[in-house]
Amino acid sequence: MKTLIQNGRVIDPANNIDAVQDILIEDGKIAAVGNNLKSTGATIIDASGKLVTPGLVDIHVHLRDPGLEYKEDIVSGTRAAAAGGFTSVACMPNSKPVNDNKAITRYIIEKAEKQGLARVFPIGSITKGLAGDSLSEMGDMQEAGCYGFSDDGKPVTSSELMRRALEYARPFNTVIISHAEDLSLVGDGVMNEGFVATELGLKGIPWVAEDAATARDVMLAELTGSRLHIAHVSTKGSVEIVRAAKARGVPVTAEAAPHHFTLTDEAVRGYNTNAKMNPPLRSSADVAAVQQGLADGTLDAIATDHAPHHIDEKNVEFNVALNGIIGLETALPLTLNLVRAGTLTLNRAIELLTCGPARALQLPVGTLSVGALADVAIIDPDLSWTVETAAIVSKSKNTPFIGTTLQGAAIKTLLGGRIVAEK
Amino acid sequence: MEFRHKHILGINELSRDDIVTILDTADSFKEINSRDIKKVPTLRGKTIVNLFFESSTRTRTSFEIAGKRLSADTINITASSSSVTKGETLEDTARNIEAMNPDIIVMRHAASGACHYLAERINSSVINAGDGAHEHPSQALLDLFTMRQHKGSIEGLTVAIIGDIGHSRVARSDLYALNKMGAKVRLCGPGTMMPVGIEQLGAEIFTDMNEAIRDADVVMMLRIQLERQGKTLLPTLREYARFYGLNVNNLKLAKPDALVMHPGPINRGVELSSYVADGPQNVILDQVENGVAVRMALLYLVSGVERGEV
């Protein structure tokens, strides 16, 4: 089976390509990239006036499968991914049971291979049951197909255990993903500490709760020489800590979520539980610093922290609502907003959504090199659409962007050369 | 006189004119409370539910008396006797009460924003009787009423509010109310109890209580919430009383005719010495008395009924 994508503006940052070209796909792989490609019997896709990029890569999602399928499952989550232009997702281990052993890892991979509409790269837990007590069988899980380890949602509180996790991971050349949060500083905070929290009478979470933990984990990576990835960076201080660490050669990478470069804690006004997440929406200075970090290379990836929750878990008083929002279907247009604002070049934006995240986790995706998997997004950067609850593909609808008109969408998503989503 | 609010969720949403209307209405109701027969038919046939998810004696009793004196039927529901312990959501509790067609729900809840949540989901009027650390509008209104009663006008007064500002819904509502009425507000409390950015709400921040109360017209002492203070906010109540307590000595720094106020219940010997709590400048029981008239005014105004014979 052959497909020829013609006359699109091909942007493949991994190969420094930005040109109007054709892409020929054969047997699920990229067969050729070039001008005036010809192929007899190929299905033709006319991409004139559109962007053709590697399928997008999201290294931070919660698929809620196994165990929490009332929020999302591997099928619905990967369908939402495909709708948003994503062909690869890395799923966090806080399912029920936790992905802390190879049986769960295999379950996720096999279900995704059989029924999924995107590639799923599982992340195993650092500690058994996310309990923060003892290390999970990382070697076993890596063999089974895990691409990194994290206790996401919970920090590894013990500094000693975090050190051991980094040391243990090093010979396996896998990455430890830090959910950086000092819980004693978080206390019972429910939103960013600041003027808005004071006015609303809600308990605040100070920036230092994130920065202190980021600093600790960066120093532990420096001590051990192990690969560290900082998840969902939301503060100015954490951006600066990562920037300084990279400058002195610490093997650290980092990601930021679209909501953290788009919204401030002002979005919480009205006690909007769809603006409640962890880390919380921060100040405008933090938003600016995260944007700057994405532009200057301090941050390597845009990752959504797609966190589906049932309406019953959000339709409650603010302080008891669960943390998190869905993100797969809105990440691309929110990223393109930064291009339109002049913060990012288009090439950098695509890099942050493709080879940047793939490199951070060493995933075998994110490029259009000849021979690579034919995961492709065809993007109309100008398509204007309004986020509507009924049109959301994910099982859960918890997003603060409902009613917002966004610009840009994947009009075709190809997974291994097969069209898995179309607009 | 026009009052268009269906709900009373916070002082922040009221205008200066609204506040004056409420205080003037309360003035006209106050006299009823000293009659032999303390009852007028204004809200006859109306049903008021006092839905209290947090313990309260003063506020709940005050709202109940206010409703009864206006001839409304008042029903009290407290968390311990409600469905909350059975795991019912706030929305379901509210809808069940709504199904019985009350006219006004007066709610107190530990979660900031709970009254907004309720008001968005039901048809009855909602009066906030205290939501978390957010607002306590009827308290601020009775504070204003008491200041106006003793000082004639609120405009130009200097009011020092001392204590746990961070956890206090009274402090926030008083701050909004006093600013709208043209008073100057000073805030002072332990460093652990001053919320970030509070000065942006229009207050002057003091670290030294003596400076905060110097030449003040009103000294408003907040209750130290023994149950909420936690382990980390204060070393001891003894030290708190020394640095942030009002006593006969530091009270001399305020104007000689300064009022001493407190939303109650007071901790004698902690934020207020007994000599001050029972002294000539205290108007604490006036606050309680005025609370009934102010709450009658709120119930009447949100009900939207025509004023009959009073």
Coordinates of C-alpha atoms in Angstrom, one line a residue, chain A:
Chain A
M1 CA 0.0 0.0 0.0
K2 CA 1.4 3.4 -1.1
T3 CA 0.4 6.9 -0.2
L4 CA 1.8 10.1 -1.8
I5 CA 1.4 13.4 0.0
Q6 CA 1.9 16.1 -2.5
N7 CA 2.8 19.8 -2.4
G8 CA 2.6 20.3 1.4
R9 CA 5.1 22.5 3.3
V10 CA 7.1 19.7 4.9
I11 CA 8.5 20.7 8.3
D12 CA 10.8 18.0 9.8
P13 CA 13.0 19.7 12.4
A14 CA 15.0 16.6 13.1
N15 CA 16.4 16.8 9.5
N16 CA 16.3 20.6 9.2
I17 CA 13.7 20.4 6.4
D18 CA 11.3 23.2 5.8
A19 CA 10.3 23.1 2.1
V20 CA 7.4 22.4 -0.2
Q21 CA 7.9 18.7 -1.0
D22 CA 6.2 15.4 -1.5
I23 CA 6.3 12.5 0.8
L24 CA 6.0 8.9 -0.4
I25 CA 4.8 6.3 2.1
E26 CA 5.2 2.6 1.4
D27 CA 4.4 -0.3 3.8
G28 CA 3.9 2.0 6.7
K29 CA 7.3 3.7 6.4
I30 CA 8.6 6.9 4.8
A31 CA 9.9 5.7 1.4
A32 CA 11.0 9.1 0.0
V33 CA 10.9 12.8 0.6
G34 CA 11.6 15.1 -2.3
N35 CA 10.3 17.1 -5.2
N36 CA 7.9 15.8 -7.9
L37 CA 7.8 12.3 -6.5
K38 CA 6.0 9.8 -8.7
S39 CA 4.5 6.5 -7.8
T40 CA 2.0 4.4 -9.7
G41 CA -0.9 3.1 -7.8
A42 CA -0.4 5.4 -4.8
T43 CA -3.3 7.0 -3.0
I44 CA -2.7 10.8 -3.5
I45 CA -3.2 13.3 -0.7
D46 CA -3.1 16.9 -1.9
A47 CA -1.5 18.9 0.9
S48 CA -1.2 22.2 -1.0
G49 CA -1.2 25.1 1.4
K50 CA -1.0 22.8 4.4
L51 CA 1.8 21.8 6.8
V52 CA 3.1 18.3 6.7
T53 CA 4.9 17.3 9.9
P54 CA 5.9 14.2 11.8
G55 CA 3.0 12.9 13.8
L56 CA 2.9 14.8 17.0
V57 CA 4.4 13.3 20.2
D58 CA 3.0 13.8 23.6
I59 CA 5.2 12.4 26.4
H60 CA 2.8 13.1 29.2
V61 CA -0.7 11.8 29.2
H62 CA -3.0 9.8 31.5
L63 CA -4.9 7.1 29.6
R64 CA -6.6 5.9 32.9
D65 CA -6.4 2.3 31.6
P66 CA -6.4 -0.2 33.4
G67 CA -8.8 0.6 36.2
L68 CA -10.2 4.1 35.6
E69 CA -11.9 3.5 32.3
Y70 CA -14.8 5.7 33.4
K71 CA -12.5 8.7 32.7
E72 CA -10.7 7.5 29.6
D73 CA -9.2 4.3 28.2
I74 CA -6.5 3.4 25.7
V75 CA -8.9 3.4 22.8
S76 CA -10.7 6.7 23.6
G77 CA -7.4 8.4 24.7
T78 CA -5.6 7.4 21.5
R79 CA -8.6 8.5 19.4
A80 CA -8.4 11.9 21.1
A81 CA -4.6 11.9 20.4
A82 CA -5.2 11.2 16.7
A83 CA -7.9 13.9 16.5
G84 CA -5.3 16.4 17.9
G85 CA -2.6 15.3 15.4
F86 CA -0.7 13.1 17.9
T87 CA 0.5 9.7 16.8
S88 CA 2.6 8.9 19.8
V89 CA 1.8 9.3 23.5
A90 CA 3.6 8.3 26.7
C91 CA 1.2 7.3 29.4
M92 CA 1.8 7.8 33.1
P93 CA 1.7 4.9 35.5
N94 CA -1.0 6.0 37.9
S95 CA -3.6 3.6 36.6
K96 CA -5.3 1.1 38.9
P97 CA -3.4 -1.1 39.4
V98 CA -0.3 1.1 39.0
N99 CA 2.0 0.3 36.1
D100 CA 4.8 -0.9 38.4
N101 CA 5.3 -4.4 36.8
K102 CA 5.8 -5.9 33.4
A103 CA 2.3 -7.5 33.3
I104 CA 0.6 -4.1 33.4
T105 CA 3.2 -2.7 30.9
R106 CA 2.4 -5.6 28.5
Y107 CA -1.3 -5.1 28.9
I108 CA -1.0 -1.4 27.9
I109 CA 1.2 -2.1 24.9
E110 CA -0.8 -5.0 23.6
K111 CA -4.2 -3.3 24.0
A112 CA -2.7 -0.2 22.2
E113 CA -1.3 -2.3 19.4
K114 CA -4.6 -4.1 18.9
Q115 CA -7.1 -1.3 19.3
G116 CA -5.3 2.0 19.6
L117 CA -5.2 4.8 17.2
A118 CA -1.7 6.0 18.3
R119 CA 1.5 4.5 19.5
V120 CA 1.6 4.2 23.3
F121 CA 4.9 4.2 25.1
P122 CA 4.2 3.3 28.8
I123 CA 6.0 5.0 31.7
G124 CA 6.6 2.8 34.6
S125 CA 6.5 3.9 38.2
I126 CA 9.7 4.7 40.1
T127 CA 8.3 3.1 43.3
K128 CA 6.1 0.2 43.8
G129 CA 2.5 1.3 43.9
L130 CA 3.6 4.9 43.7
A131 CA 4.0 4.5 47.5
G132 CA 7.5 6.1 47.6
D133 CA 8.9 3.3 49.7
S134 CA 10.8 0.9 47.4
L135 CA 12.0 0.8 43.8
S136 CA 9.9 -0.8 41.1
E137 CA 11.4 -3.5 38.8
M138 CA 12.7 -0.9 36.3
G139 CA 14.8 -3.4 34.3
D140 CA 12.0 -5.8 33.8
M141 CA 9.6 -3.1 32.8
Q142 CA 12.1 -1.5 30.4
E143 CA 12.4 -4.9 28.7
A144 CA 8.6 -5.1 28.5
G145 CA 8.5 -1.7 26.8
C146 CA 8.6 1.1 29.3
Y147 CA 10.4 4.3 28.1
G148 CA 11.0 6.0 31.4
F149 CA 9.9 6.0 35.0
S150 CA 7.9 8.4 37.1
D151 CA 5.8 8.6 40.2
D152 CA 3.8 11.4 38.3
G153 CA 1.1 12.9 40.4
K154 CA 3.2 12.3 43.5
P155 CA 6.8 13.4 44.1
V156 CA 9.3 10.9 45.4
T157 CA 9.5 12.6 48.8
S158 CA 12.6 10.9 50.1
S159 CA 15.7 12.5 48.6
E160 CA 17.7 9.3 49.3
L161 CA 15.2 7.2 47.4
M162 CA 15.2 9.6 44.4
R163 CA 19.0 9.4 44.4
R164 CA 18.8 5.6 44.3
A165 CA 16.2 5.6 41.5
L166 CA 18.6 7.8 39.4
E167 CA 21.6 5.6 40.2
Y168 CA 19.6 2.4 39.5
A169 CA 18.3 3.7 36.2
R170 CA 21.6 4.7 34.8
P171 CA 23.0 1.4 33.6
F172 CA 19.7 0.8 31.8
N173 CA 20.1 4.2 30.2
T174 CA 16.5 5.1 30.9
V175 CA 15.1 8.4 32.1
I176 CA 13.7 9.3 35.5
I177 CA 10.8 11.8 35.1
S178 CA 10.4 14.1 38.1
H179 CA 7.0 15.4 39.3
A180 CA 8.7 18.2 41.2
E181 CA 6.7 19.2 44.2
D182 CA 7.6 19.7 47.9
L183 CA 4.5 18.4 49.5
S184 CA 5.2 20.1 52.9
L185 CA 5.2 23.5 51.1
V186 CA 2.0 22.6 49.2
G187 CA 0.2 21.8 52.4
D188 CA -3.5 21.9 51.6
G189 CA -3.1 24.5 48.9
V190 CA -5.5 24.2 45.9
M191 CA -4.3 27.0 43.5
N192 CA -1.3 29.2 42.9
E193 CA -0.4 31.3 45.9
G194 CA -1.0 35.0 45.1
F195 CA -3.4 37.8 44.9
V196 CA -6.2 35.8 43.2
A197 CA -6.0 33.0 45.9
T198 CA -6.1 35.7 48.6
E199 CA -9.2 37.3 47.0
L200 CA -11.0 34.0 46.5
G201 CA -10.1 32.8 50.0
L202 CA -8.5 29.7 48.6
K203 CA -5.3 28.2 50.0
G204 CA -2.3 28.9 47.9
I205 CA 0.6 26.7 46.6
P206 CA 3.8 28.8 46.5
W207 CA 6.2 28.7 43.5
V208 CA 8.9 27.5 45.9
A209 CA 7.1 24.2 46.3
E210 CA 8.0 23.4 42.7
D211 CA 11.4 25.1 42.5
A212 CA 12.8 23.5 45.7
A213 CA 11.9 20.1 44.3
T214 CA 13.2 20.9 40.8
A215 CA 16.5 22.1 42.3
R216 CA 16.8 18.9 44.4
D217 CA 16.3 16.6 41.5
V218 CA 18.6 18.5 39.2
M219 CA 21.3 18.3 41.8
L220 CA 20.7 14.6 42.2
A221 CA 21.0 14.2 38.5
E222 CA 24.3 16.1 38.6
L223 CA 25.5 13.9 41.4
T224 CA 24.6 10.6 39.7
G225 CA 25.1 11.6 36.1
S226 CA 21.8 10.0 35.3
R227 CA 19.2 11.2 32.8
L228 CA 16.5 13.3 34.4
H229 CA 13.4 14.8 32.8
I230 CA 11.4 17.5 34.6
A231 CA 7.6 17.2 33.9
H232 CA 5.2 20.1 33.6
V233 CA 7.5 23.0 34.4
S234 CA 5.2 25.9 35.5
T235 CA 7.4 28.5 37.3
K236 CA 10.0 31.1 36.4
G237 CA 12.3 29.6 39.0
S238 CA 12.2 26.1 37.6
V239 CA 12.9 27.3 34.1
E240 CA 15.9 29.2 35.5
I241 CA 17.1 26.1 37.4
V242 CA 16.9 23.9 34.3
R243 CA 18.6 26.5 32.2
A244 CA 21.5 26.8 34.6
A245 CA 21.7 23.0 34.9
K246 CA 21.9 22.5 31.2
A247 CA 24.6 25.2 30.9
R248 CA 26.8 23.2 33.3
G249 CA 26.2 20.0 31.5
V250 CA 23.7 18.2 33.7
P251 CA 21.8 15.5 31.6
V252 CA 18.4 17.1 32.2
T253 CA 15.5 17.7 29.8
A254 CA 12.1 19.4 30.6
E255 CA 8.6 19.9 29.3
A256 CA 5.8 22.4 29.7
A257 CA 2.1 22.1 29.2
P258 CA 0.0 24.3 26.9
H259 CA -2.1 25.5 29.8
H260 CA 1.0 26.7 31.6
F261 CA 2.1 28.8 28.7
T262 CA -1.4 30.1 27.9
L263 CA -3.4 30.7 31.1
T264 CA -2.7 32.4 34.5
D265 CA -4.3 31.9 37.8
E266 CA -6.9 34.5 36.8
A267 CA -8.7 31.6 35.1
V268 CA -9.6 30.2 38.5
R269 CA -12.0 33.2 39.2
G270 CA -15.5 32.1 39.5
Y271 CA -14.1 28.9 41.2
N272 CA -13.7 27.3 37.8
T273 CA -12.7 23.7 38.6
N274 CA -11.6 23.2 35.0
A275 CA -8.8 25.7 35.8
K276 CA -7.6 23.4 38.7
M277 CA -4.6 21.4 38.0
N278 CA -1.2 20.4 39.5
P279 CA 1.0 22.3 39.1
P280 CA -1.5 25.1 39.3
L281 CA -1.9 27.9 36.8
R282 CA 0.7 30.5 37.8
S283 CA 1.3 34.2 37.4
S284 CA 1.9 36.1 34.2
A285 CA 5.6 36.3 34.9
D286 CA 5.7 32.5 35.1
V287 CA 3.8 32.2 31.9
A288 CA 6.3 34.5 30.2
A289 CA 9.2 32.6 31.6
V290 CA 7.8 29.2 30.4
Q291 CA 7.3 30.7 26.9
Q292 CA 10.9 32.0 26.9
G293 CA 12.1 28.6 28.0
L294 CA 10.4 27.0 25.1
A295 CA 11.8 29.5 22.7
D296 CA 15.5 29.4 23.9
G297 CA 15.8 25.6 24.2
T298 CA 15.7 25.4 28.0
L299 CA 12.5 23.4 27.6
D300 CA 12.7 20.5 25.2
A301 CA 9.0 19.5 24.8
I302 CA 5.4 20.6 24.9
A303 CA 3.5 17.9 26.7
T304 CA -0.2 18.1 27.6
D305 CA -0.5 16.3 30.9
H306 CA -3.8 15.2 29.4
A307 CA -5.7 14.3 32.6
P308 CA -9.2 13.2 32.0
H309 CA -11.7 13.4 34.9
H310 CA -15.4 12.5 35.0
I311 CA -17.8 15.4 35.3
D312 CA -18.7 14.3 38.8
E313 CA -15.1 14.8 39.9
K314 CA -15.2 18.4 38.6
N315 CA -18.8 19.4 39.3
V316 CA -18.0 20.0 43.0
E317 CA -16.7 22.6 45.4
F318 CA -13.3 23.9 44.2
N319 CA -11.3 22.6 47.0
V320 CA -12.4 19.0 46.6
A321 CA -12.4 18.9 42.7
L322 CA -9.7 16.7 41.3
N323 CA -6.6 18.2 39.6
G324 CA -6.1 18.2 35.8
I325 CA -7.5 18.9 32.4
I326 CA -7.6 17.2 29.1
G327 CA -5.1 18.5 26.5
L328 CA -4.6 16.3 23.4
E329 CA -7.2 18.0 21.2
T330 CA -6.2 21.6 22.0
A331 CA -2.4 21.4 22.3
L332 CA -1.6 22.1 18.6
P333 CA -3.6 25.4 18.2
L334 CA -2.5 26.6 21.6
T335 CA 1.1 26.0 20.5
L336 CA 0.5 27.8 17.1
N337 CA -0.7 30.8 19.2
L338 CA 2.9 31.2 20.3
V339 CA 4.0 31.2 16.7
R340 CA 1.4 33.9 15.8
A341 CA 2.5 35.9 18.8
G342 CA 6.1 35.8 17.5
T343 CA 7.3 33.8 20.6
L344 CA 8.3 30.7 18.7
T345 CA 9.2 30.1 15.0
L346 CA 7.0 27.6 13.3
N347 CA 10.0 25.2 13.1
R348 CA 10.7 25.5 16.8
A349 CA 7.0 24.9 17.6
I350 CA 6.9 21.7 15.5
E351 CA 10.2 20.6 17.1
L352 CA 8.7 21.0 20.5
L353 CA 5.8 18.8 19.5
T354 CA 7.8 16.1 17.6
C355 CA 11.5 15.3 17.8
G356 CA 12.0 17.4 21.0
P357 CA 9.8 15.1 23.2
A358 CA 10.9 12.0 21.3
R359 CA 14.6 12.7 22.1
A360 CA 13.8 13.4 25.8
L361 CA 12.4 9.9 26.2
Q362 CA 14.5 8.3 23.3
L363 CA 11.3 7.3 21.5
P364 CA 11.8 5.9 17.9
V365 CA 9.4 8.5 16.4
G366 CA 9.2 12.2 15.7
T367 CA 10.9 12.4 12.3
L368 CA 10.1 12.0 8.6
S369 CA 13.5 10.5 7.8
V370 CA 13.4 7.9 5.0
G371 CA 12.8 4.5 6.7
A372 CA 11.0 6.1 9.7
L373 CA 7.5 5.0 10.7
A374 CA 5.1 6.9 8.5
D375 CA 3.4 8.8 11.3
V376 CA 2.4 12.1 9.8
A377 CA 0.2 15.1 10.7
I378 CA -1.2 17.3 7.9
I379 CA -2.0 20.6 9.5
D380 CA -4.1 23.5 8.5
P381 CA -2.6 26.2 10.7
D382 CA -5.3 28.7 9.9
L383 CA -8.4 26.6 10.4
S384 CA -10.6 28.3 13.0
W385 CA -12.8 26.1 15.2
T386 CA -14.5 26.5 18.6
V387 CA -14.1 24.0 21.4
E388 CA -17.5 22.4 22.1
T389 CA -18.2 19.8 24.7
A390 CA -20.2 17.6 22.3
A391 CA -17.3 17.6 19.8
I392 CA -14.6 16.5 22.3
V393 CA -13.3 13.1 21.4
S394 CA -11.9 12.2 24.8
K395 CA -14.3 10.5 27.2
S396 CA -13.9 13.4 29.6
K397 CA -14.7 17.0 28.8
N398 CA -12.7 18.8 31.5
T399 CA -11.1 21.7 29.8
P400 CA -11.1 25.4 30.5
F401 CA -11.1 26.1 26.7
I402 CA -14.7 25.1 26.1
G403 CA -16.3 27.9 24.2
T404 CA -12.9 29.2 23.1
T405 CA -12.2 29.7 19.4
L406 CA -8.8 28.3 18.4
Q407 CA -6.8 28.5 15.2
G408 CA -5.1 25.5 13.7
A409 CA -5.9 21.8 13.5
A410 CA -4.6 18.5 12.2
I411 CA -6.9 17.8 9.2
K412 CA -5.4 14.4 8.6
T413 CA -3.4 12.2 11.0
L414 CA -1.6 9.2 9.6
L415 CA -0.3 6.4 11.8
G416 CA 2.0 4.0 9.9
G417 CA 0.7 5.4 6.7
R418 CA -3.0 4.8 7.6
I419 CA -5.4 7.7 8.1
V420 CA -6.6 7.5 11.7
A421 CA -8.2 10.9 12.0
E422 CA -9.6 13.5 9.6
K423 CA -11.2 16.9 9.9

